[in-house]
Amino acid sequence: MDVSVDLCGLNLKNPLILASGILGTKGAVLKRVVENGAGAVVTKSIGIYPRAGYNNPTVLEISNEIVLNAMGLPNPGCDAFENEIKVAKEGGVPVVVSIFGGSKEEFAQVASVMQKAGADMLELNFSCPHSPKDSLYYHLSKYERLYVGQIPDMALEVVQEVKERMKKIPVMVKLSPNVTSIIEIADACIRGGADALSLVNTFKALEIEPWVEKPILGNHLGGQSGPSIRCIAQRKVADILVAMKKGDIEEKPVVGVGGIESGEDVARFLLLGCTCVQIGSAVLNHGFDIFKKCLDELQSYMEAKGYNNLDDFRGKALKWLVNHG
Amino acid sequence: MKILEIEKIVEENEIIKSFYFTDESIAKAEPAQFVMLWIPHVVSGEIDFEVPDQIPMSVSSVERDQFSLTVRKYGKTTAELFKYKKGDVVGMTGPLGRGFTVSGSRVLCVAGGIGVAPLFLLVQKLQGRKIHFILGATTESELLLQEKLEELCTSLCITTDDGTCGKKGFACDPVEDLCEKYNIDQIYCCGPEIMMYKVCKMSVRQNIPSQFSLERYMYCGLGLCGHCAINGFLVCKDGPVFTAEELKDIKDFGVKKVDETGRKVDV
């Protein structure tokens, strides 16, 4: 049975990718994720300067289904991260570096440092505030602030700027689901030159402690992930894939992300037409073993269905949505 | 996260207090397992994004369903906790991580500073065995739990950096002699990393099994974010306790740690 995948010219031995933000600050830990079966890994988001995260609590396990986080993009800065990429690459699978910036110039600069350091692909984290002083949105309070990924023109410009510098490696954009039309944003990114899309990032969320009478997260505001978001993520992914199928937007590989914790969940996203998937919050309940578990379960599923490779069933469920009337 | 009421506060000395709570599952904590303690800043009543609300804290004693956290006033977060009174509430997630494994019949515990807290819980679990304890502190006034340890241990050796009490020097200094004198077959250690590094070297040289409780800057505490990693191991999940055998492969032990951004800095 062949579960390998081609993602923008990169060969993945299986479609399971470690999602950004999870276990991704150290090369040695990423290597361990690879040893446990991941087909590729995405690093924690890296910016231009070293940056401390928000105050704890930064991650909350609200229930088995709900994880809340507000990490605040802690990272050592792109220069200090170069060596971690080298170590991670010893694992022998593609290393995707997630990057963020406060402006398109910052994005582009981090991108070029990461390309030089050996990144196999970039993932642009657009769920970070767009902060240049000349921005239309600069006056907004922290509570109201917009992400790059919520402003189509801005998203397009950032992808363009990065793509101009990235001649050698593909660029994927991780989309935020916190938008009116995810298709509009996807279209802007693709027109800007994105080689692939990954979605979804976390949903804006908040938790209040009723006895203490205040938000629990150190940053008060955060994002929700975990199995509770899987069906919503599937809908967002389907929206994009249907639009691609209908020719409304250009076809590009789509990487499904959101609440995946079993082989059947992986199959669900592949059946919609995803090229591969990312796994993140499931590490909380399953540890490093999640990749082997999902791979074993995916292979059992394929065996039972009589599939020899992922193309045998990829996109099979999409027809019900394309012809929805 | 559970919300628990402070049932009792014991002032161990000027800068150290023990806070007592009741919770069935946290009271089952192994020594050196920890909780993520949420101190929600409602006492001062201000929104202050400068001060972390949550810190990892090891359990220092258990008795049936009651347990205690022994806290040293160190930074802004612990200073906030020191304003709390009996009846106030805090949040807790845990117990988390891998604690000390009880083994050996003639054990040596080596504690530096507040590192005594998890070892104090261990001593309670080790009752019935020969327990030799080295209690180290910078100065006499920072010595902690001395009387209780005298009661629970076979022998107690005190060291202070400035020589104001016991032997002048560090907690690791008497280790080699005591291992020989008492024919020690297991070492447990918690304290400053340089001290633990020295004890680790000695234990390997003398071929005595040993366990160490490490500390690293922690965000999630749940094995998810990976920030507390040390050479591929997660301190919050694989640790905080590591054996000398495991530490052989952990090159950054005693040498490098990461700051809150993830940059490597000297221990």
XYZ file of C-alpha atoms in Angstrom:
592
model
C 0.000 0.000 0.000
C 1.321 3.424 -0.940
C 0.396 6.386 1.255
C 2.990 8.778 -0.128
C 2.011 12.245 -1.288
C 3.426 14.895 -3.562
C 2.933 18.340 -2.027
C 4.185 21.099 -4.339
C 7.002 18.866 -5.547
C 7.966 17.663 -2.065
C 7.717 13.948 -1.530
C 5.999 12.988 1.722
C 6.093 9.335 2.801
C 2.601 9.820 4.251
C 0.021 12.630 4.396
C 0.404 13.381 8.127
C 2.097 16.683 8.909
C 2.789 18.116 12.351
C 0.836 21.388 12.579
C 2.520 24.655 13.454
C 2.759 25.707 17.075
C 2.928 22.171 18.404
C 6.279 20.818 19.672
C 7.970 22.937 17.023
C 10.567 25.123 18.731
C 13.446 22.633 18.830
C 14.982 20.650 16.009
C 15.545 17.678 18.311
C 11.851 17.512 19.212
C 10.827 17.784 15.547
C 13.163 14.870 14.813
C 11.375 12.865 17.479
C 8.028 13.676 15.807
C 9.468 12.334 12.546
C 10.711 9.173 14.274
C 7.144 8.690 15.440
C 5.806 8.665 11.915
C 5.074 12.192 10.645
C 5.409 12.643 6.889
C 6.529 16.262 7.327
C 6.732 18.805 10.122
C 5.824 22.475 10.426
C 7.859 24.503 12.894
C 6.546 26.983 15.390
C 5.980 30.397 13.796
C 9.220 32.301 13.496
C 9.502 36.067 13.288
C 12.327 38.465 12.661
C 13.213 39.202 16.292
C 13.214 37.050 19.448
C 9.813 37.369 21.052
C 8.467 36.222 24.414
C 5.016 34.668 24.477
C 2.026 35.878 26.442
C 1.770 35.229 30.124
C 0.549 31.881 31.322
C -1.986 30.365 31.179
C -1.208 30.084 27.476
C -2.871 26.716 26.825
C -6.027 25.360 28.452
C -7.596 21.965 28.078
C -11.216 23.001 28.558
C -12.425 19.445 27.830
C -11.302 16.447 25.762
C -12.745 18.227 22.729
C -11.729 21.824 23.365
C -8.245 23.290 23.567
C -7.769 27.036 23.967
C -4.505 28.805 23.407
C -2.982 32.240 23.362
C 0.737 31.576 23.071
C 1.656 34.987 21.697
C 4.130 33.713 19.087
C 7.124 33.049 21.356
C 10.139 32.373 19.155
C 13.901 32.931 19.228
C 13.940 34.994 16.013
C 14.917 33.771 12.558
C 18.686 33.984 12.993
C 18.748 31.842 16.148
C 16.357 29.370 14.541
C 18.587 28.459 11.603
C 20.362 25.735 13.531
C 17.097 24.137 14.682
C 16.112 23.688 11.023
C 19.373 21.892 10.344
C 18.761 19.525 13.272
C 15.119 18.954 12.260
C 16.209 18.078 8.718
C 18.288 15.193 10.062
C 14.910 13.476 10.499
C 14.826 13.010 6.742
C 11.365 14.441 5.976
C 10.437 17.876 4.587
C 10.668 20.682 7.145
C 8.113 23.417 6.605
C 8.947 26.637 8.431
C 6.023 28.702 9.649
C 6.780 32.414 9.567
C 5.050 35.637 10.603
C 5.792 39.323 10.372
C 4.405 42.714 11.291
C 4.699 43.902 7.680
C 5.239 42.420 4.229
C 8.904 43.417 4.389
C 9.350 41.517 7.647
C 7.634 38.465 6.195
C 9.943 38.575 3.192
C 13.073 38.977 5.270
C 12.258 36.047 7.565
C 11.360 33.999 4.488
C 14.703 34.547 2.875
C 16.648 33.691 6.064
C 14.631 30.483 6.452
C 15.137 29.532 2.814
C 18.884 29.903 3.235
C 18.756 27.839 6.436
C 17.350 24.908 4.490
C 13.572 25.161 4.858
C 11.861 22.864 2.336
C 8.706 24.975 2.276
C 7.248 27.988 4.043
C 3.892 28.329 5.699
C 2.780 31.924 6.192
C 0.985 32.458 9.478
C -1.602 35.114 8.660
C -3.247 34.954 12.077
C -0.935 37.603 13.429
C -1.894 41.262 13.769
C -0.965 43.557 10.934
C 0.785 46.351 12.760
C 2.503 48.944 10.500
C 1.736 52.473 11.623
C 0.539 53.464 8.143
C -2.001 50.642 8.166
C -5.683 51.571 7.933
C -6.254 49.398 10.957
C -3.509 50.677 13.249
C -5.896 52.623 15.495
C -7.829 49.507 16.496
C -7.563 48.327 20.097
C -5.961 45.010 20.897
C -9.424 43.522 21.270
C -10.519 44.605 17.774
C -7.247 44.164 15.931
C -7.318 42.451 12.543
C -5.030 39.730 11.247
C -3.219 39.912 7.923
C -5.398 36.974 6.928
C -8.564 38.999 7.460
C -7.672 41.689 4.916
C -7.603 40.285 1.343
C -5.495 43.087 -0.194
C -2.951 42.840 2.585
C -2.796 39.047 2.281
C -2.201 39.316 -1.453
C 0.587 41.859 -1.000
C 2.383 39.785 1.635
C 2.271 36.615 -0.475
C 3.526 38.582 -3.483
C 6.410 40.081 -1.529
C 7.440 36.691 -0.129
C 7.096 34.914 -3.480
C 9.342 37.476 -5.129
C 12.160 36.374 -2.832
C 11.310 32.653 -2.779
C 12.467 31.327 -6.080
C 13.501 27.905 -4.818
C 10.913 26.691 -2.320
C 7.106 26.569 -2.333
C 5.015 28.880 -0.169
C 1.863 27.757 1.589
C -0.542 30.096 3.374
C -2.321 29.067 6.561
C -5.767 30.615 6.505
C -7.684 31.949 9.460
C -11.314 30.826 9.642
C -12.257 34.113 11.333
C -13.357 35.819 8.121
C -16.607 36.578 6.328
C -15.553 34.767 3.169
C -12.663 32.348 3.334
C -12.931 31.914 -0.454
C -12.179 35.589 -0.987
C -9.029 35.352 1.150
C -7.982 32.089 -0.500
C -8.386 33.723 -3.891
C -6.275 36.714 -2.832
C -3.481 34.415 -1.589
C -3.512 32.348 -4.783
C -3.470 35.477 -6.954
C -0.516 36.626 -4.869
C 1.278 33.436 -5.844
C 0.603 30.947 -3.024
C 1.569 27.396 -4.008
C -0.736 25.763 -1.472
C -3.230 26.588 1.273
C -3.529 25.080 4.735
C -6.640 25.584 6.810
C -7.910 26.230 9.345
C -6.033 28.090 12.029
C -7.798 28.412 15.404
C -11.215 29.975 15.902
C -11.312 33.112 18.041
C -12.402 32.007 21.485
C -12.532 32.904 25.147
C -13.148 31.187 28.478
C -14.438 32.742 31.689
C -13.845 31.227 35.127
C -17.223 31.702 36.834
C -15.998 31.600 40.447
C -13.050 33.888 39.868
C -15.130 35.971 37.432
C -12.470 36.690 34.809
C -11.021 35.259 31.571
C -8.553 32.446 32.296
C -6.018 32.848 29.484
C -3.122 35.137 30.326
C -3.949 37.129 27.199
C -7.677 36.883 28.073
C -8.430 36.240 24.352
C -7.378 33.147 22.440
C -8.111 30.592 19.766
C -9.919 27.267 19.900
C -8.678 23.988 18.479
C -9.210 20.296 19.177
C -11.852 17.804 17.998
C -14.618 20.366 18.654
C -13.589 22.337 15.555
C -13.214 19.414 13.131
C -16.619 19.645 11.465
C -16.359 23.419 11.111
C -12.890 23.001 9.604
C -14.240 20.396 7.178
C -16.870 22.898 6.023
C -14.250 25.634 5.461
C -12.027 23.210 3.556
C -15.012 22.081 1.485
C -15.943 25.705 0.680
C -12.501 26.233 -0.850
C -12.340 22.897 -2.659
C -15.809 23.356 -4.144
C -14.846 26.841 -5.363
C -11.717 25.344 -6.951
C -13.670 22.511 -8.543
C -16.185 24.955 -9.979
C -13.408 27.116 -11.366
C -14.263 30.121 -9.178
C -10.693 30.140 -7.895
C -7.527 28.555 -9.231
C -6.827 24.968 -8.129
C -3.986 24.565 -5.627
C -3.169 21.840 -3.122
C -5.172 22.189 0.098
C -3.885 20.889 3.425
C -6.679 20.133 5.897
C -6.230 21.130 9.544
C -8.621 21.058 12.494
C -9.310 18.554 15.232
C -7.879 15.490 13.486
C -7.160 12.669 15.914
C -7.800 9.398 14.050
C -7.238 7.663 10.731
C -10.910 8.150 9.913
C -10.537 11.885 10.508
C -7.618 11.904 8.065
C -9.780 10.031 5.543
C -12.555 12.621 5.976
C -10.291 15.483 4.872
C -8.769 13.420 2.036
C -12.262 12.459 0.843
C -13.001 16.177 0.519
C -9.972 16.489 -1.723
C -7.178 17.601 0.612
C -3.679 16.700 -0.546
C -2.619 15.984 3.018
C -3.489 16.974 6.573
C -1.940 18.527 9.652
C -2.251 17.212 13.188
C -1.817 19.471 16.203
C -3.922 19.499 19.341
C -4.299 15.697 19.332
C -0.735 15.602 20.675
C -2.265 16.714 23.970
C -4.159 13.458 24.506
C -1.989 11.067 22.495
C 1.545 12.472 22.729
C 4.071 11.677 20.018
C 2.217 8.401 19.274
C -0.574 10.243 17.448
C 1.211 10.004 14.093
C 1.695 6.215 14.236
C -1.864 5.815 15.475
C -3.388 7.873 12.645
C -1.184 6.188 10.049
C -2.092 2.673 11.245
C -5.765 3.581 11.282
C -5.597 5.196 7.850
C -3.960 2.074 6.419
C -6.574 -0.184 8.042
C -9.273 1.973 6.501
C -7.654 1.755 3.067
C -7.175 -1.967 3.369
C -10.818 -2.498 4.319
C -11.926 -0.313 1.419
C -9.520 -1.962 -1.011
C -7.578 1.230 -1.784
C -3.945 0.999 -2.900
C -3.060 4.659 -2.740
C -4.509 7.976 -1.618
C -5.578 8.981 -5.136
C -7.991 6.019 -5.125
C -10.291 7.934 -2.790
C -9.075 11.530 -2.602
C -11.946 13.925 -3.330
C -14.583 11.202 -3.551
C -16.965 12.983 -1.178
C -16.687 16.371 -2.873
C -19.156 15.563 -5.647
C -22.020 15.672 -3.148
C -21.127 19.288 -2.451
C -20.221 20.459 -5.944
C -23.594 19.271 -7.203
C -25.447 20.529 -4.187
C -27.912 22.526 -6.287
C -8.600 23.657 35.541
C -9.922 23.156 39.040
C -10.714 26.009 41.372
C -9.496 25.248 44.884
C -9.821 27.127 48.157
C -6.824 27.849 50.340
C -7.592 25.970 53.568
C -4.501 26.783 55.562
C -1.341 28.850 55.183
C 1.820 28.017 57.118
C 4.615 30.599 57.152
C 7.728 28.407 57.013
C 9.951 31.486 57.269
C 10.001 35.090 56.025
C 10.080 34.172 52.345
C 8.522 30.723 52.221
C 4.897 29.774 52.803
C 3.043 26.469 52.477
C -0.505 26.598 51.130
C -2.886 23.713 51.889
C -5.729 22.492 49.644
C -7.992 19.466 49.328
C -8.278 17.548 46.078
C -8.394 13.785 45.691
C -6.460 13.513 42.429
C -3.762 16.099 43.119
C -3.207 14.500 46.548
C -2.169 11.356 44.638
C 0.758 13.263 43.068
C 4.102 11.487 42.912
C 7.018 13.449 44.374
C 8.223 16.087 41.842
C 5.013 15.909 39.853
C 3.659 19.430 39.593
C 0.553 21.500 39.112
C 0.136 24.555 36.912
C -0.954 26.989 39.598
C -3.203 29.842 38.473
C -2.998 32.906 40.686
C -5.687 35.005 39.049
C -4.710 38.442 40.334
C -8.077 39.157 41.834
C -6.529 40.112 45.142
C -4.748 43.154 43.729
C -7.741 43.686 41.427
C -5.727 45.104 38.534
C -5.289 44.011 34.951
C -1.568 43.553 34.660
C -0.272 41.839 31.543
C 3.257 42.143 32.916
C 2.795 39.518 35.588
C 2.249 35.844 34.688
C -0.869 34.432 36.297
C 0.254 30.837 36.179
C 3.417 29.032 37.255
C 4.432 25.380 37.660
C 4.693 24.303 41.294
C 5.580 20.904 42.755
C 3.507 19.288 45.481
C 5.378 19.318 48.808
C 3.226 17.155 51.069
C 0.113 15.016 51.023
C -2.080 13.647 53.758
C -5.153 11.708 52.623
C -6.963 14.143 50.274
C -5.102 17.212 51.497
C -1.895 18.458 49.913
C 0.371 21.460 50.132
C 2.393 23.650 47.822
C 5.469 25.220 49.375
C 6.246 28.504 47.675
C 9.268 30.772 47.851
C 8.570 34.459 47.317
C 10.668 35.035 44.239
C 9.051 37.160 41.536
C 5.878 39.167 40.950
C 3.627 36.127 40.598
C 4.635 34.533 43.878
C 4.471 37.977 45.523
C 0.822 38.124 44.414
C 0.173 34.692 45.921
C 1.695 35.858 49.203
C -1.168 38.408 49.454
C -3.713 35.582 49.392
C -5.480 34.582 52.606
C -7.238 31.505 53.890
C -10.517 31.137 51.968
C -9.213 32.760 48.750
C -9.256 30.582 45.654
C -6.666 29.661 43.016
C -6.809 27.466 39.907
C -4.872 24.254 39.365
C -4.195 21.798 36.562
C -2.483 18.555 37.449
C -0.772 16.540 38.704
C 1.459 16.764 35.626
C 4.683 15.157 34.463
C 6.703 12.184 35.661
C 7.801 12.215 39.282
C 10.479 10.388 41.262
C 10.333 6.598 41.156
C 10.617 5.149 44.644
C 13.451 2.643 44.888
C 16.549 1.839 46.952
C 16.827 0.895 50.609
C 19.582 3.308 51.669
C 18.795 6.532 49.880
C 20.414 9.947 49.806
C 18.315 13.039 49.088
C 20.174 16.177 48.017
C 18.166 19.398 48.206
C 19.291 22.889 47.231
C 17.075 25.814 48.241
C 13.392 25.392 47.420
C 14.352 22.079 45.748
C 13.553 20.613 49.137
C 9.796 20.841 48.403
C 9.407 17.769 46.129
C 12.019 15.861 48.139
C 10.017 16.463 51.301
C 7.081 14.668 49.685
C 9.462 11.898 48.607
C 10.717 11.477 52.168
C 7.129 10.900 53.275
C 6.774 8.153 50.642
C 10.139 6.594 51.568
C 9.328 6.018 55.243
C 10.579 2.612 56.425
C 13.859 2.928 54.509
C 17.169 4.458 55.544
C 16.899 8.090 54.409
C 19.923 10.379 54.517
C 19.229 13.993 53.634
C 21.454 16.886 52.637
C 19.644 20.186 53.057
C 21.424 23.120 51.414
C 20.566 26.813 51.404
C 22.346 30.097 50.759
C 22.089 31.099 54.420
C 20.611 29.894 57.726
C 17.399 31.943 57.419
C 16.589 30.239 54.094
C 16.795 26.702 55.481
C 13.459 25.052 55.070
C 11.584 22.209 56.802
C 14.644 21.427 58.928
C 12.761 20.211 62.010
C 10.321 18.045 60.071
C 13.188 16.467 58.113
C 15.097 15.685 61.324
C 12.042 13.754 62.444
C 11.522 11.834 59.186
C 15.122 11.077 58.110
C 17.825 8.757 59.444
C 20.383 11.545 59.190
C 20.290 15.196 58.191
C 23.322 17.113 56.930
C 23.007 20.865 56.569
C 25.070 23.084 54.284
C 24.911 26.840 53.808
C 26.791 28.837 51.179
C 27.909 31.352 53.809
C 28.519 28.889 56.630
C 25.904 30.418 58.959
C 24.602 26.911 59.705
C 26.032 23.422 59.211
C 28.893 22.923 56.797
C 30.019 25.899 54.704
C 29.532 25.108 51.017
C 27.009 23.604 48.639
C 24.611 20.671 48.987
C 26.644 18.600 46.523
C 29.860 18.865 48.559
C 29.190 16.082 51.127
C 27.587 13.685 48.604
C 30.653 11.577 47.849
C 31.550 11.046 51.537
C 27.989 10.253 52.579
C 27.534 7.750 49.746
C 30.526 5.856 51.017
C 29.711 6.230 54.707
C 26.116 4.999 54.415
C 26.575 2.642 51.427
C 23.914 4.586 49.488
C 22.077 2.670 46.738
C 19.855 5.476 45.332
C 20.268 9.263 45.045
C 17.461 11.793 44.601
C 18.312 15.383 43.820
C 16.528 18.686 43.271
C 18.013 22.170 43.307
C 20.133 24.521 41.209
C 21.130 22.799 37.962
C 24.886 23.236 38.421
C 24.586 21.456 41.770
C 22.514 18.655 40.196
C 25.026 18.364 37.359
C 27.824 17.768 39.880
C 25.780 15.202 41.794
C 24.956 13.466 38.509
C 28.647 13.163 37.593
C 29.456 11.770 41.042
C 26.654 9.233 40.924
C 27.771 7.986 37.520
C 31.363 7.738 38.729
C 30.312 5.748 41.789
C 27.766 3.744 39.815
C 24.856 4.680 42.089
C 21.421 5.027 40.415
C 20.188 8.609 40.674
C 17.191 10.759 39.741
C 17.023 14.514 39.194
C 14.125 16.948 38.970
C 14.813 19.528 36.257
C 13.350 22.951 35.643
C 12.855 24.777 32.348
C 10.802 27.794 31.229
C 7.334 26.363 30.738
C 4.374 27.680 28.780
C 1.680 24.993 28.443
C 2.947 22.394 30.935
C 0.906 19.830 28.987
C 3.394 18.465 26.432
C 1.887 20.473 23.598
C 3.935 23.576 22.881
C 7.409 22.033 23.178
C 9.008 25.134 24.680
C 10.479 23.355 27.734
C 12.307 20.804 25.552
C 15.837 19.784 26.444
C 17.503 17.801 23.638
C 14.314 16.177 22.402
C 12.845 15.526 25.849
C 9.921 17.532 27.182
C 10.565 18.568 30.765
C 6.823 18.967 31.407
C 5.855 15.534 30.091
C 8.893 13.218 29.933
C 10.187 14.858 33.131
C 10.614 16.829 35.257
C 12.416 13.791 36.729
C 15.189 12.222 34.663
C 17.640 9.465 35.634
C 21.395 9.884 35.307
C 21.185 7.239 32.579
C 18.797 9.446 30.555
C 20.792 12.592 31.288
C 23.810 11.055 29.528
C 22.043 11.812 26.230
C 20.824 15.231 27.337
C 23.767 17.389 26.325
C 22.215 20.675 27.475
C 21.846 19.454 31.085
C 23.992 21.667 33.280
C 24.975 23.783 30.276
C 22.124 25.440 28.352
C 18.496 26.361 28.894
C 16.085 28.474 26.857
C 14.609 31.805 27.835
C 10.963 32.822 27.307
C 11.589 33.447 23.593
C 13.249 30.085 22.984
C 16.796 31.432 22.670
C 19.450 29.247 24.224
C 21.193 30.810 27.205
C 23.679 29.524 29.765
C 22.247 27.657 32.748
